[in-house]
Short mmCIF file of C-alpha atoms and ligand atoms in Angstrom, two decimals:
data_model
loop_
_atom_site.label_atom_id
_atom_site.label_comp_id
_atom_site.label_asym_id
_atom_site.label_seq_id
_atom_site.Cartn_x
_atom_site.Cartn_y
_atom_site.Cartn_z
CA MET P 1 -63.05 112.68 167.21
CA THR P 2 -64.17 115.26 164.39
CA VAL P 3 -62.16 115.86 161.38
CA SER P 4 -61.04 119.50 162.42
CA ILE P 5 -59.92 118.31 165.86
CA MET P 6 -57.77 115.81 164.14
CA ASN P 7 -56.57 118.37 161.81
CA ARG P 8 -55.87 120.80 164.88
CA LEU P 9 -53.97 118.08 166.56
CA LEU P 10 -51.84 117.16 163.34
CA LEU P 11 -51.20 120.53 163.60
CA ILE P 12 -49.81 120.79 166.65
CA ALA P 13 -48.04 117.82 166.54
CA SER P 14 -45.85 119.12 163.40
CA ALA P 15 -45.52 122.53 164.88
CA PHE P 16 -43.91 120.82 167.64
CA LEU P 17 -41.66 118.57 165.17
CA PHE P 18 -40.70 121.56 163.44
CA THR P 19 -39.65 123.45 166.56
CA MET P 20 -37.88 120.39 167.82
CA SER P 21 -35.55 119.97 164.28
CA ILE P 22 -35.05 123.57 164.32
CA TYR P 23 -34.01 123.48 168.14
CA ALA P 24 -32.09 120.62 167.20
CA GLN P 25 -30.05 122.23 164.34
CA GLN P 26 -29.17 125.04 166.26
CA ARG P 27 -27.57 123.45 169.16
CA PRO P 28 -24.09 123.25 168.26
CA ASN P 29 -21.51 120.59 167.08
CA ILE P 30 -18.49 120.33 168.80
CA ILE P 31 -14.75 119.65 168.21
CA LEU P 32 -12.56 119.57 171.43
CA ILE P 33 -9.45 119.08 169.62
CA MET P 34 -6.72 118.56 172.21
CA SER P 35 -2.92 117.49 171.97
CA ASP P 36 -0.28 116.63 174.38
CA ASP P 37 2.14 118.60 176.05
CA HIS P 38 1.54 121.64 173.57
CA ALA P 39 3.63 124.89 174.99
CA GLN P 40 1.35 128.18 174.79
CA GLN P 41 4.73 129.15 173.80
CA SER P 42 4.89 127.47 170.04
CA ILE P 43 1.58 129.10 169.34
CA SER P 44 2.48 132.15 167.03
CA ALA P 45 -1.63 133.36 168.29
CA TYR P 46 0.35 133.86 171.87
CA ASP P 47 4.07 134.25 170.92
CA THR P 48 5.86 134.48 167.45
CA THR P 49 9.47 133.54 169.03
CA TYR P 50 9.60 129.92 167.66
CA ILE P 51 6.84 129.26 165.19
CA ARG P 52 3.98 130.37 162.84
CA THR P 53 1.09 128.20 163.09
CA PRO P 54 -1.56 129.86 160.91
CA ASN P 55 -4.16 127.45 161.56
CA ILE P 56 -4.62 127.41 165.08
CA ASP P 57 -3.97 131.24 164.93
CA ARG P 58 -7.23 131.33 162.55
CA LEU P 59 -8.79 130.42 165.69
CA ALA P 60 -7.92 133.22 167.72
CA ASN P 61 -8.82 135.51 164.63
CA GLU P 62 -11.90 134.00 163.81
CA GLY P 63 -13.01 133.58 167.37
CA ALA P 64 -11.27 133.95 171.07
CA ILE P 65 -7.82 133.44 172.77
CA PHE P 66 -7.60 133.08 176.17
CA GLU P 67 -4.68 134.65 177.99
CA ASN P 68 -5.23 133.28 181.32
CA SER P 69 -5.96 129.44 180.63
CA PHE P 70 -4.72 126.97 183.52
CA CYS P 71 -5.11 123.81 184.61
CA THR P 72 -5.55 122.72 188.22
CA ASN P 73 -3.04 119.31 187.77
CA SER P 74 -0.19 119.99 185.24
CA ILE P 75 -0.30 116.18 184.05
CA CYS P 76 -1.70 114.28 181.28
CA ALA P 77 -4.59 111.85 182.80
CA PRO P 78 -5.58 114.09 185.68
CA SER P 79 -6.06 117.04 183.47
CA ARG P 80 -8.34 114.85 181.21
CA ALA P 81 -10.30 113.59 183.75
CA VAL P 82 -10.92 117.14 185.01
CA ILE P 83 -11.92 118.04 181.83
CA LEU P 84 -14.53 115.13 181.19
CA THR P 85 -15.78 115.52 184.57
CA GLY P 86 -15.61 119.26 185.41
CA LYS P 87 -14.13 117.93 188.84
CA HIS P 88 -10.95 118.69 190.86
CA SER P 89 -8.50 116.04 190.90
CA ASN P 90 -9.07 114.81 194.60
CA ILE P 91 -13.02 114.48 193.64
CA ASN P 92 -12.70 112.46 190.15
CA GLY P 93 -10.07 110.09 191.78
CA GLN P 94 -7.58 110.66 189.09
CA VAL P 95 -4.68 112.64 191.29
CA HIS P 96 -1.80 110.79 188.68
CA ASN P 97 -1.03 109.18 185.80
CA GLY P 98 -0.58 105.69 187.58
CA ILE P 99 -4.46 105.59 188.09
CA ARG P 100 -6.93 103.68 186.95
CA PHE P 101 -9.96 106.47 185.61
CA ASP P 102 -13.52 105.65 187.52
CA SER P 103 -15.28 105.76 184.10
CA SER P 104 -18.65 105.46 186.26
CA GLN P 105 -18.76 108.83 186.92
CA VAL P 106 -20.91 111.67 185.60
CA THR P 107 -19.06 113.25 182.38
CA PHE P 108 -19.91 116.04 180.08
CA PRO P 109 -20.08 113.78 176.89
CA LYS P 110 -22.44 111.33 178.96
CA MET P 111 -24.89 114.10 179.79
CA LEU P 112 -24.47 115.56 176.04
CA GLN P 113 -25.27 111.89 174.67
CA ALA P 114 -27.97 111.72 176.80
CA ALA P 115 -29.42 114.85 175.66
CA GLY P 116 -29.49 113.81 172.50
CA TYR P 117 -26.09 114.27 171.13
CA ARG P 118 -23.96 111.87 168.73
CA THR P 119 -20.42 111.77 170.52
CA GLY P 120 -17.03 110.22 169.80
CA MET P 121 -13.70 110.18 171.29
CA ILE P 122 -10.83 109.60 168.53
CA GLY P 123 -6.61 109.66 169.75
CA LYS P 124 -5.22 109.40 173.08
CA TRP P 125 -7.34 108.29 176.33
CA HIS P 126 -4.40 107.41 178.43
CA LEU P 127 -6.73 106.75 181.17
CA GLN P 128 -6.63 102.73 181.25
CA SER P 129 -10.32 102.32 182.01
CA GLN P 130 -12.33 102.21 178.56
CA PRO P 131 -14.04 105.49 177.49
CA THR P 132 -17.47 105.64 178.35
CA GLY P 133 -20.26 107.87 177.14
CA PHE P 134 -19.05 107.68 173.50
CA ASP P 135 -21.31 106.27 170.27
CA TYR P 136 -18.02 105.60 168.54
CA TRP P 137 -14.23 105.81 170.09
CA VAL P 138 -10.99 104.44 169.17
CA THR P 139 -7.80 104.96 171.23
CA MET P 140 -4.25 103.79 171.50
CA HIS P 141 -2.91 102.04 173.92
CA ASP P 142 -1.34 104.26 177.38
CA GLN P 143 0.41 106.80 175.56
CA GLY P 144 0.44 105.46 172.04
CA ARG P 145 3.14 105.49 169.28
CA TYR P 146 3.73 108.05 166.88
CA TYR P 147 4.62 105.49 163.90
CA ASN P 148 2.27 102.87 162.81
CA PRO P 149 0.17 103.04 165.72
CA GLU P 150 -1.84 100.03 167.41
CA PHE P 151 -5.37 101.68 167.44
CA ILE P 152 -7.88 100.05 170.00
CA TYR P 153 -11.55 100.25 168.61
CA GLN P 154 -14.67 99.93 171.09
CA ASN P 155 -15.94 96.74 169.18
CA GLY P 156 -12.57 94.77 170.92
CA VAL P 157 -10.71 94.69 167.59
CA THR P 158 -6.93 96.36 167.50
CA LYS P 159 -5.00 96.90 164.64
CA VAL P 160 -1.84 98.54 163.68
CA GLU P 161 -2.27 101.26 161.09
CA GLU P 162 1.04 102.35 158.53
CA GLY P 163 0.91 105.72 158.96
CA TYR P 164 2.21 108.99 161.41
CA ALA P 165 -0.16 109.40 164.66
CA THR P 166 -1.37 113.05 163.88
CA ASN P 167 -2.52 112.61 160.50
CA LEU P 168 -4.13 108.82 161.06
CA ILE P 169 -6.15 110.55 164.31
CA THR P 170 -7.23 113.69 161.83
CA ASP P 171 -7.58 110.97 158.95
CA LYS P 172 -10.43 108.99 161.77
CA SER P 173 -11.84 112.26 163.10
CA LEU P 174 -12.68 113.57 159.25
CA GLN P 175 -14.18 110.15 158.45
CA TRP P 176 -16.54 110.18 161.24
CA ILE P 177 -17.66 113.68 161.29
CA ASP P 178 -18.52 112.77 157.58
CA GLU P 179 -20.62 110.19 159.26
CA VAL P 180 -22.45 111.52 161.73
CA SER P 181 -22.79 115.53 160.42
CA LYS P 182 -25.55 113.84 157.83
CA GLY P 183 -27.78 112.68 160.31
CA GLY P 184 -30.01 115.21 162.09
CA GLN P 185 -28.44 114.89 165.56
CA PRO P 186 -25.80 117.64 166.87
CA PHE P 187 -22.47 115.55 167.56
CA CYS P 188 -19.43 116.14 169.80
CA LEU P 189 -15.95 114.72 169.11
CA LEU P 190 -12.83 114.51 171.22
CA LEU P 191 -10.06 114.80 168.58
CA TYR P 192 -7.01 113.96 170.78
CA HIS P 193 -3.50 113.88 169.63
CA LYS P 194 -0.51 112.15 170.95
CA ALA P 195 1.88 115.23 169.81
CA PRO P 196 4.13 116.92 170.76
CA HIS P 197 4.81 114.61 173.71
CA ARG P 198 7.92 113.31 174.22
CA ASN P 199 10.04 111.83 172.74
CA TRP P 200 9.20 114.10 169.98
CA MET P 201 9.30 111.87 166.78
CA PRO P 202 8.23 114.37 163.50
CA ASP P 203 6.65 113.18 160.57
CA THR P 204 9.10 112.10 157.88
CA ALA P 205 7.02 114.87 155.78
CA ASP P 206 8.00 117.41 157.84
CA LEU P 207 11.69 116.37 158.85
CA ASN P 208 13.09 119.23 156.54
CA LEU P 209 11.35 121.74 158.38
CA PHE P 210 13.45 124.07 160.55
CA ARG P 211 16.91 122.07 159.88
CA GLY P 212 19.56 124.37 161.45
CA LYS P 213 17.47 127.60 162.40
CA LYS P 214 18.79 128.91 165.79
CA TYR P 215 16.15 129.18 168.68
CA PRO P 216 17.55 131.98 170.91
CA LEU P 217 17.86 130.39 174.61
CA PRO P 218 15.18 131.40 177.55
CA GLY P 219 16.94 133.78 179.76
CA ASN P 220 16.93 131.72 182.74
CA PHE P 221 18.07 128.42 180.47
CA TYR P 222 21.07 128.44 183.11
CA ASP P 223 18.71 128.94 186.16
CA SER P 224 20.59 128.12 189.73
CA TYR P 225 17.55 127.28 191.17
CA ASN P 226 18.41 129.62 194.22
CA GLY P 227 15.96 130.20 197.01
CA ARG P 228 13.98 127.44 195.45
CA VAL P 229 14.48 123.88 197.00
CA ALA P 230 11.97 121.83 194.93
CA ALA P 231 12.95 123.35 191.74
CA ALA P 232 16.59 122.10 191.96
CA ALA P 233 15.42 118.98 192.87
CA GLN P 234 13.84 117.84 189.63
CA GLU P 235 15.03 115.63 186.97
CA MET P 236 13.68 117.38 184.13
CA SER P 237 16.49 119.24 183.01
CA ILE P 238 17.74 119.52 179.25
CA ALA P 239 21.31 119.38 180.80
CA LYS P 240 21.32 116.60 183.21
CA ASP P 241 17.90 114.65 182.07
CA MET P 242 17.60 114.76 178.56
CA LEU P 243 18.43 111.43 176.58
CA VAL P 244 20.64 112.12 173.31
CA THR P 245 19.67 109.09 172.17
CA TYR P 246 15.69 108.31 172.99
CA ASP P 247 15.13 112.13 172.70
CA LEU P 248 17.48 113.27 170.73
CA LYS P 249 17.60 110.19 168.24
CA MET P 250 21.53 110.29 168.22
CA TYR P 251 21.23 106.27 168.01
CA ASP P 252 24.80 104.98 166.99
CA PRO P 253 27.13 102.49 168.52
CA ALA P 254 29.80 105.32 169.14
CA ILE P 255 27.42 107.42 171.10
CA GLU P 256 27.36 106.48 175.08
CA ASP P 257 24.18 106.63 176.62
CA THR P 258 21.88 104.52 179.34
CA LYS P 259 20.60 101.52 178.50
CA TRP P 260 16.79 102.75 179.35
CA SER P 261 17.28 105.28 176.55
CA ILE P 262 18.82 102.98 174.06
CA ARG P 263 16.04 100.32 174.39
CA ASN P 264 13.30 102.61 174.31
CA TYR P 265 14.72 104.04 170.85
CA VAL P 266 15.02 101.13 169.25
CA ASP P 267 11.48 100.27 170.06
CA ASP P 268 10.15 102.87 168.36
CA TYR P 269 12.92 102.97 165.34
CA SER P 270 11.78 98.86 164.50
CA ARG P 271 8.27 100.03 164.30
CA PHE P 272 9.71 102.11 160.65
CA ASN P 273 8.45 100.69 157.74
CA PRO P 274 11.42 100.92 154.83
CA ALA P 275 10.41 104.02 153.36
CA GLN P 276 10.14 105.98 156.92
CA LYS P 277 13.45 104.16 157.91
CA ALA P 278 15.01 105.33 154.93
CA ALA P 279 13.33 109.56 155.49
CA TRP P 280 14.67 109.00 158.99
CA ASP P 281 18.14 107.99 158.27
CA LYS P 282 18.42 110.75 155.69
CA GLU P 283 17.83 113.15 158.19
CA TYR P 284 19.48 112.25 161.37
CA LYS P 285 22.65 110.11 160.11
CA PRO P 286 24.29 113.81 159.03
CA VAL P 287 23.27 115.26 162.71
CA ILE P 288 24.75 112.21 164.37
CA ASP P 289 28.46 111.91 162.45
CA GLN P 290 28.31 115.69 163.21
CA PHE P 291 27.65 114.91 166.52
CA ILE P 292 30.29 112.49 166.96
CA LYS P 293 32.81 114.34 165.52
CA ASN P 294 32.13 117.25 167.38
CA ARG P 295 31.67 115.74 170.73
CA PRO P 296 30.03 119.10 172.39
CA THR P 297 30.65 118.96 176.25
CA GLY P 298 29.45 121.23 179.33
CA LYS P 299 27.32 124.47 177.93
CA ALA P 300 28.14 123.46 174.38
CA LEU P 301 26.33 120.21 175.17
CA SER P 302 23.72 121.82 177.04
CA GLU P 303 22.76 124.24 174.03
CA TRP P 304 23.06 121.68 171.47
CA LYS P 305 20.66 119.57 172.94
CA TYR P 306 18.47 122.61 173.29
CA GLN P 307 18.75 123.25 169.58
CA ARG P 308 17.78 119.68 169.07
CA TYR P 309 14.66 119.63 171.38
CA MET P 310 13.37 122.59 169.72
CA GLU P 311 13.67 121.62 166.01
CA ASP P 312 11.93 118.15 166.69
CA TYR P 313 9.37 119.88 169.10
CA LEU P 314 8.42 122.28 166.49
CA ARG P 315 8.31 119.80 164.08
CA THR P 316 5.77 117.83 165.55
CA VAL P 317 3.81 120.80 166.32
CA ALA P 318 4.07 121.82 162.52
CA SER P 319 2.18 118.42 162.07
CA ILE P 320 -0.70 119.43 164.46
CA ASP P 321 -1.16 123.06 162.85
CA LYS P 322 -1.41 121.27 159.33
CA ASN P 323 -3.65 118.98 160.35
CA ILE P 324 -5.92 121.65 162.45
CA GLY P 325 -6.03 122.89 158.98
CA ARG P 326 -7.51 120.04 157.41
CA VAL P 327 -10.05 119.98 159.98
CA LEU P 328 -10.93 123.55 159.47
CA GLN P 329 -10.73 122.90 155.85
CA TYR P 330 -13.26 119.99 156.13
CA LEU P 331 -15.95 122.19 158.03
CA ASP P 332 -15.49 125.32 155.21
CA ASN P 333 -16.26 122.83 152.54
CA HIS P 334 -19.34 121.00 153.95
CA ASN P 335 -20.91 123.92 155.24
CA LEU P 336 -20.32 123.07 158.91
CA ALA P 337 -18.13 126.07 160.05
CA ASN P 338 -21.03 128.00 161.09
CA ASN P 339 -22.58 125.77 163.67
CA THR P 340 -19.69 123.89 165.11
CA ILE P 341 -17.58 125.44 168.09
CA VAL P 342 -13.91 124.44 167.46
CA ILE P 343 -11.72 124.48 170.50
CA TYR P 344 -8.04 123.90 170.27
CA THR P 345 -6.03 123.41 173.87
CA SER P 346 -3.40 120.77 175.12
CA ASP P 347 -3.28 118.73 178.06
CA GLN P 348 -0.86 121.31 180.09
CA GLY P 349 1.72 123.62 178.94
CA MET P 350 5.15 122.58 178.75
CA TYR P 351 8.87 123.95 179.06
CA LEU P 352 10.46 124.87 176.34
CA GLY P 353 14.02 125.59 177.75
CA GLU P 354 12.73 128.11 180.73
CA HIS P 355 14.60 127.07 183.88
CA GLY P 356 16.43 124.37 181.81
CA TRP P 357 13.49 122.50 181.63
CA PHE P 358 11.51 120.05 179.29
CA ASP P 359 8.48 118.19 181.11
CA LYS P 360 5.90 120.01 182.99
CA ARG P 361 3.81 119.53 186.50
CA PHE P 362 5.41 122.51 188.48
CA MET P 363 2.80 125.45 189.44
CA TYR P 364 4.87 128.12 187.37
CA GLU P 365 3.79 129.80 184.61
CA GLU P 366 4.99 127.58 181.15
CA SER P 367 3.21 124.65 182.68
CA LEU P 368 0.29 125.71 184.47
CA HIS P 369 -0.77 127.68 180.99
CA MET P 370 -2.86 125.91 178.81
CA PRO P 371 -3.44 127.14 175.29
CA LEU P 372 -7.16 127.88 174.73
CA LEU P 373 -8.96 129.11 171.76
CA MET P 374 -12.11 128.91 170.46
CA ARG P 375 -14.27 129.75 167.56
CA TYR P 376 -17.98 129.46 167.15
CA PRO P 377 -19.07 132.18 164.47
CA GLY P 378 -22.11 134.48 165.04
CA HIS P 379 -21.73 133.85 169.22
CA ILE P 380 -17.99 134.40 169.73
CA GLN P 381 -16.55 137.80 168.42
CA ALA P 382 -13.96 137.38 166.15
CA GLY P 383 -10.82 138.49 168.00
CA THR P 384 -12.24 138.26 171.22
CA HIS P 385 -9.07 138.40 173.99
CA VAL P 386 -10.69 136.79 177.04
CA MET P 387 -8.02 137.93 180.48
CA GLN P 388 -10.51 136.18 182.33
CA MET P 389 -8.66 133.12 184.72
CA VAL P 390 -10.23 130.23 183.32
CA GLN P 391 -9.17 126.36 184.03
CA ASN P 392 -9.98 122.95 182.42
CA LEU P 393 -11.68 122.40 184.93
CA ASP P 394 -14.70 124.92 183.76
CA PHE P 395 -14.75 123.11 180.11
CA ALA P 396 -17.42 120.14 180.69
CA PRO P 397 -19.71 123.05 182.30
CA THR P 398 -19.06 125.66 179.11
CA LEU P 399 -19.87 123.00 176.66
CA LEU P 400 -23.00 122.03 178.47
CA ASP P 401 -23.93 125.42 178.50
CA PHE P 402 -23.38 125.94 174.66
CA ALA P 403 -25.06 123.17 173.88
CA GLY P 404 -28.13 123.93 176.67
CA VAL P 405 -27.83 121.44 178.70
CA LYS P 406 -27.89 122.50 182.37
CA PRO P 407 -24.71 121.46 184.35
CA ASP P 408 -24.46 118.09 186.86
CA PRO P 409 -24.47 120.31 190.05
CA ALA P 410 -21.55 118.30 191.54
CA MET P 411 -19.19 120.10 188.70
CA GLN P 412 -16.87 122.36 190.65
CA GLY P 413 -16.16 124.31 187.60
CA VAL P 414 -18.21 127.06 185.97
CA SER P 415 -19.59 127.80 182.77
CA PHE P 416 -17.57 130.92 180.88
CA LYS P 417 -20.16 131.06 177.66
CA LYS P 418 -21.13 134.38 178.97
CA ILE P 419 -17.14 135.48 179.44
CA VAL P 420 -16.26 134.43 176.01
CA GLU P 421 -19.55 135.85 174.48
CA GLY P 422 -18.59 139.50 176.01
CA LYS P 423 -21.80 139.16 177.96
CA SER P 424 -20.26 139.31 181.30
CA LYS P 425 -17.26 140.19 183.17
CA LYS P 426 -18.17 138.50 186.50
CA TRP P 427 -15.36 136.23 187.22
CA ARG P 428 -13.32 134.71 189.76
CA ASP P 429 -10.45 136.46 191.22
CA ALA P 430 -8.01 133.56 192.26
CA ILE P 431 -7.27 129.83 190.70
CA TYR P 432 -6.53 126.48 192.64
CA TYR P 433 -3.77 123.89 191.80
CA HIS P 434 -2.78 120.66 193.24
CA TYR P 435 0.44 118.49 191.73
CA TYR P 436 0.44 114.77 193.21
CA GLU P 437 2.75 112.60 191.15
CA TYR P 438 5.78 112.02 193.38
CA PRO P 439 7.73 110.25 193.56
CA GLY P 440 7.51 109.95 190.09
CA PHE P 441 8.92 110.73 186.74
CA HIS P 442 11.31 113.63 186.97
CA SER P 443 10.95 114.06 190.89
CA VAL P 444 8.52 117.38 190.85
CA LYS P 445 7.41 117.65 194.73
CA ARG P 446 3.65 117.18 195.55
CA HIS P 447 2.40 120.92 195.71
CA TYR P 448 -0.63 122.84 196.00
CA GLY P 449 -1.26 126.52 195.35
CA VAL P 450 -3.34 129.73 194.83
CA ARG P 451 -2.65 132.29 191.74
CA THR P 452 -4.33 135.47 191.42
CA ASP P 453 -3.86 137.87 188.79
CA ARG P 454 -0.73 139.39 190.11
CA TYR P 455 0.52 137.11 192.58
CA LYS P 456 1.26 133.21 192.84
CA LEU P 457 1.60 131.21 196.64
CA ILE P 458 2.72 127.54 196.65
CA HIS P 459 3.39 124.99 199.07
CA PHE P 460 5.75 122.08 198.56
CA TYR P 461 4.74 119.25 200.47
CA TYR P 462 4.86 115.31 201.45
CA ASN P 463 8.87 115.01 202.12
CA ILE P 464 9.52 118.43 202.45
CA ASP P 465 7.86 121.68 203.88
CA VAL P 466 8.64 124.88 201.52
CA TRP P 467 6.61 127.97 200.69
CA GLU P 468 7.12 130.10 197.09
CA PHE P 469 5.27 133.53 196.85
CA TYR P 470 6.02 135.15 193.52
CA ASP P 471 5.33 138.67 192.27
CA LEU P 472 4.27 137.67 188.66
CA LYS P 473 4.58 141.57 187.62
CA THR P 474 7.98 142.43 188.69
CA ASP P 475 8.97 138.39 188.48
CA PRO P 476 7.33 137.11 185.63
CA HIS P 477 9.80 134.27 185.26
CA GLU P 478 9.42 133.30 188.87
CA MET P 479 13.22 133.47 189.58
CA HIS P 480 12.89 135.25 193.36
CA ASN P 481 11.35 133.55 195.62
CA GLU P 482 9.54 136.34 197.97
CA PHE P 483 7.90 134.12 200.70
CA ASN P 484 10.53 135.71 203.54
CA ASN P 485 10.52 139.29 202.23
CA PRO P 486 8.83 141.04 204.61
CA VAL P 487 7.66 143.47 202.12
CA TYR P 488 4.97 140.96 200.99
CA ALA P 489 3.79 140.11 204.74
CA LYS P 490 0.72 141.28 203.97
CA GLN P 491 -0.12 140.21 200.70
CA ILE P 492 1.08 136.58 201.69
CA ASN P 493 -1.17 136.49 204.56
CA LYS P 494 -3.81 137.77 202.46
CA LEU P 495 -3.18 134.80 200.00
CA LYS P 496 -3.13 132.27 202.34
CA LYS P 497 -6.35 132.95 203.59
CA LYS P 498 -7.33 132.87 200.18
CA LEU P 499 -6.27 129.33 199.57
CA GLN P 500 -7.43 128.31 202.70
CA LYS P 501 -10.83 129.34 201.57
CA LEU P 502 -10.09 127.59 197.99
CA ARG P 503 -9.12 124.32 199.31
CA GLU P 504 -12.34 124.37 201.70
CA GLN P 505 -14.54 124.95 198.54
CA TYR P 506 -13.26 122.59 196.35
CA LYS P 507 -13.13 119.94 199.43
CA ASP P 508 -9.22 119.46 199.41
CA THR P 509 -8.33 120.40 202.95
CA ALA P 510 -6.37 117.27 203.65
CA GLU P 511 -2.65 116.92 202.32
CA ASP P 512 -2.99 113.44 200.60
CA ASN P 513 -0.21 111.21 201.96
CA PHE P 514 -1.16 108.59 199.59
CA ARG P 515 1.47 105.82 198.41
CA ILE P 516 2.72 106.16 194.59
CA GLY P 517 4.58 102.20 194.06
CA GLY P 518 7.21 101.39 192.26
CA SER P 519 9.80 103.29 190.81
CA ASN P 520 9.86 105.55 187.57
CA SER P 521 13.10 106.44 186.89
CA GLN P 522 14.40 106.12 183.45
CA LYS P 523 17.89 106.15 184.69
CA GLY P 524 18.25 102.73 185.63
CA ASN P 525 18.58 99.83 183.47
C1 LIG S 601 6.01 109.75 180.13
C2 LIG S 601 7.53 110.63 179.61
C3 LIG S 601 7.80 111.74 180.79
C4 LIG S 601 6.34 112.49 181.20
C5 LIG S 601 5.37 110.98 181.11
C6 LIG S 601 4.08 111.74 181.62
N1 LIG S 601 8.65 109.46 179.48
O1 LIG S 601 6.23 108.63 180.93
O2 LIG S 601 8.84 112.03 180.45
O3 LIG S 601 6.78 112.69 181.91
O4 LIG S 601 4.90 110.46 179.89
O5 LIG S 601 3.53 112.80 180.24
S1 LIG S 601 8.70 108.82 177.91
O6 LIG S 601 10.17 108.74 177.81
O7 LIG S 601 8.29 107.31 178.28
O8 LIG S 601 8.36 109.53 177.01
S2 LIG S 601 1.88 113.01 180.33
O9 LIG S 601 2.01 114.03 179.11
O10 LIG S 601 1.63 111.61 179.80
O11 LIG S 601 1.23 113.28 181.52
CA1 LIG S 602 0.69 115.88 178.47
#
């Protein structure tokens, strides 16, 4: 080979390597922050009624807020599986919480990993099988614990670590980002918080927040569930089902409660170290004493429970917000903000007293909505409001799209990259939903349905056969089931057809009569 050919080959090779390295650098890092049961109503970018969340709001101000982001099945493990696979529950198999996720499936982290991304998963996993597709992972057993949680590392080591879950998960995440961001490869981190899940245990550092603040009761707090059989049959009512000891921390021999409630509370309480216990008692002891003194009953008790619920729930949210602030600050300080997509979401929505409830599961608005905010400077315009109806089903194809990786053709979701970038407006006109976990915790009947920008049609099945129809424009709080109202007959017919089409499209035409074993009741011993 002559010298000039050698030189030419070297030149071509170095140009190729240079292009590759630019390409590698241009692919964005991805940080998907997800919390557990975070109601959109308690993010001030959406709603300023209850709390200020300045750090989460930063993502909306500097990027996009999705006004119509929904889950496909409003419960934890199913939502996580939908996010990983880009497929509905009937296809990915995770129809309810009590199933071991089939981790041999194609997931977006696996695809990113194969495309050269460093991948990490830190926090609440809740899918029973071990995470796959990650270079690094550390999770918690099942729901995890708020205080001094036990972490499970991928090398098989389990370790109880002192501190508060939301802080610890953030510490570990920043440490991992610190390590991987120094290499040449882009990274993708799933940063999954336990909070603000039941039983809403705040960080001792936040116990002074919101003390004694009065929250407005939602207008339908005293819902009679007229015309809504399934809504009447649930067991997630603040008045009836919220437990004063376990949920509201009123632990005292003078206070009666179920054995389940007391046992579970003691289980958490016994984990405190002396300093945590002292701070905890300092906050709750006076509240307990007051409660014993006043002994509220009837409506006064329901409203007292609501206020206590809100106080603790919002304290756990404040900690999430603070820790998101730490992540954003880290990115700023390390010159990573511009090349990193940051997303904030929750596995589903949550009731903060609407219809008198806590928990989720129903296809009604508060639990169907998933908060979704996304920042990617230079690509997503600051202050973008996305009105299109996106779903967690779309996360996988969207993130792959941003990373320049072609989604797996079997994924059922659609990339909303062009939508959030403001490059296209073309989108679906209806979303599909299917909830299966019945019989189970909180007794929400199995149902599936369709929602358009204005209407919603739901079919409750399994041990009932009931249809509901709502006009969200005239009845945004879903108090009037108009299924039998002739005024809507044409609309209902249209929606029934749409529902059938979606069920065919998503291969979900069979009403699944699988059995859910055992009793999940929290009311027994
Ligand atoms: C636990 C909770 C329930 C909750 C489920 C599912 N009970 O079982 O209230 O509905 O999780 O939540 S608890 O007393 O043990 O906290 S999910 O978000 O994980 O699906
Ligand atoms: Ca959840």
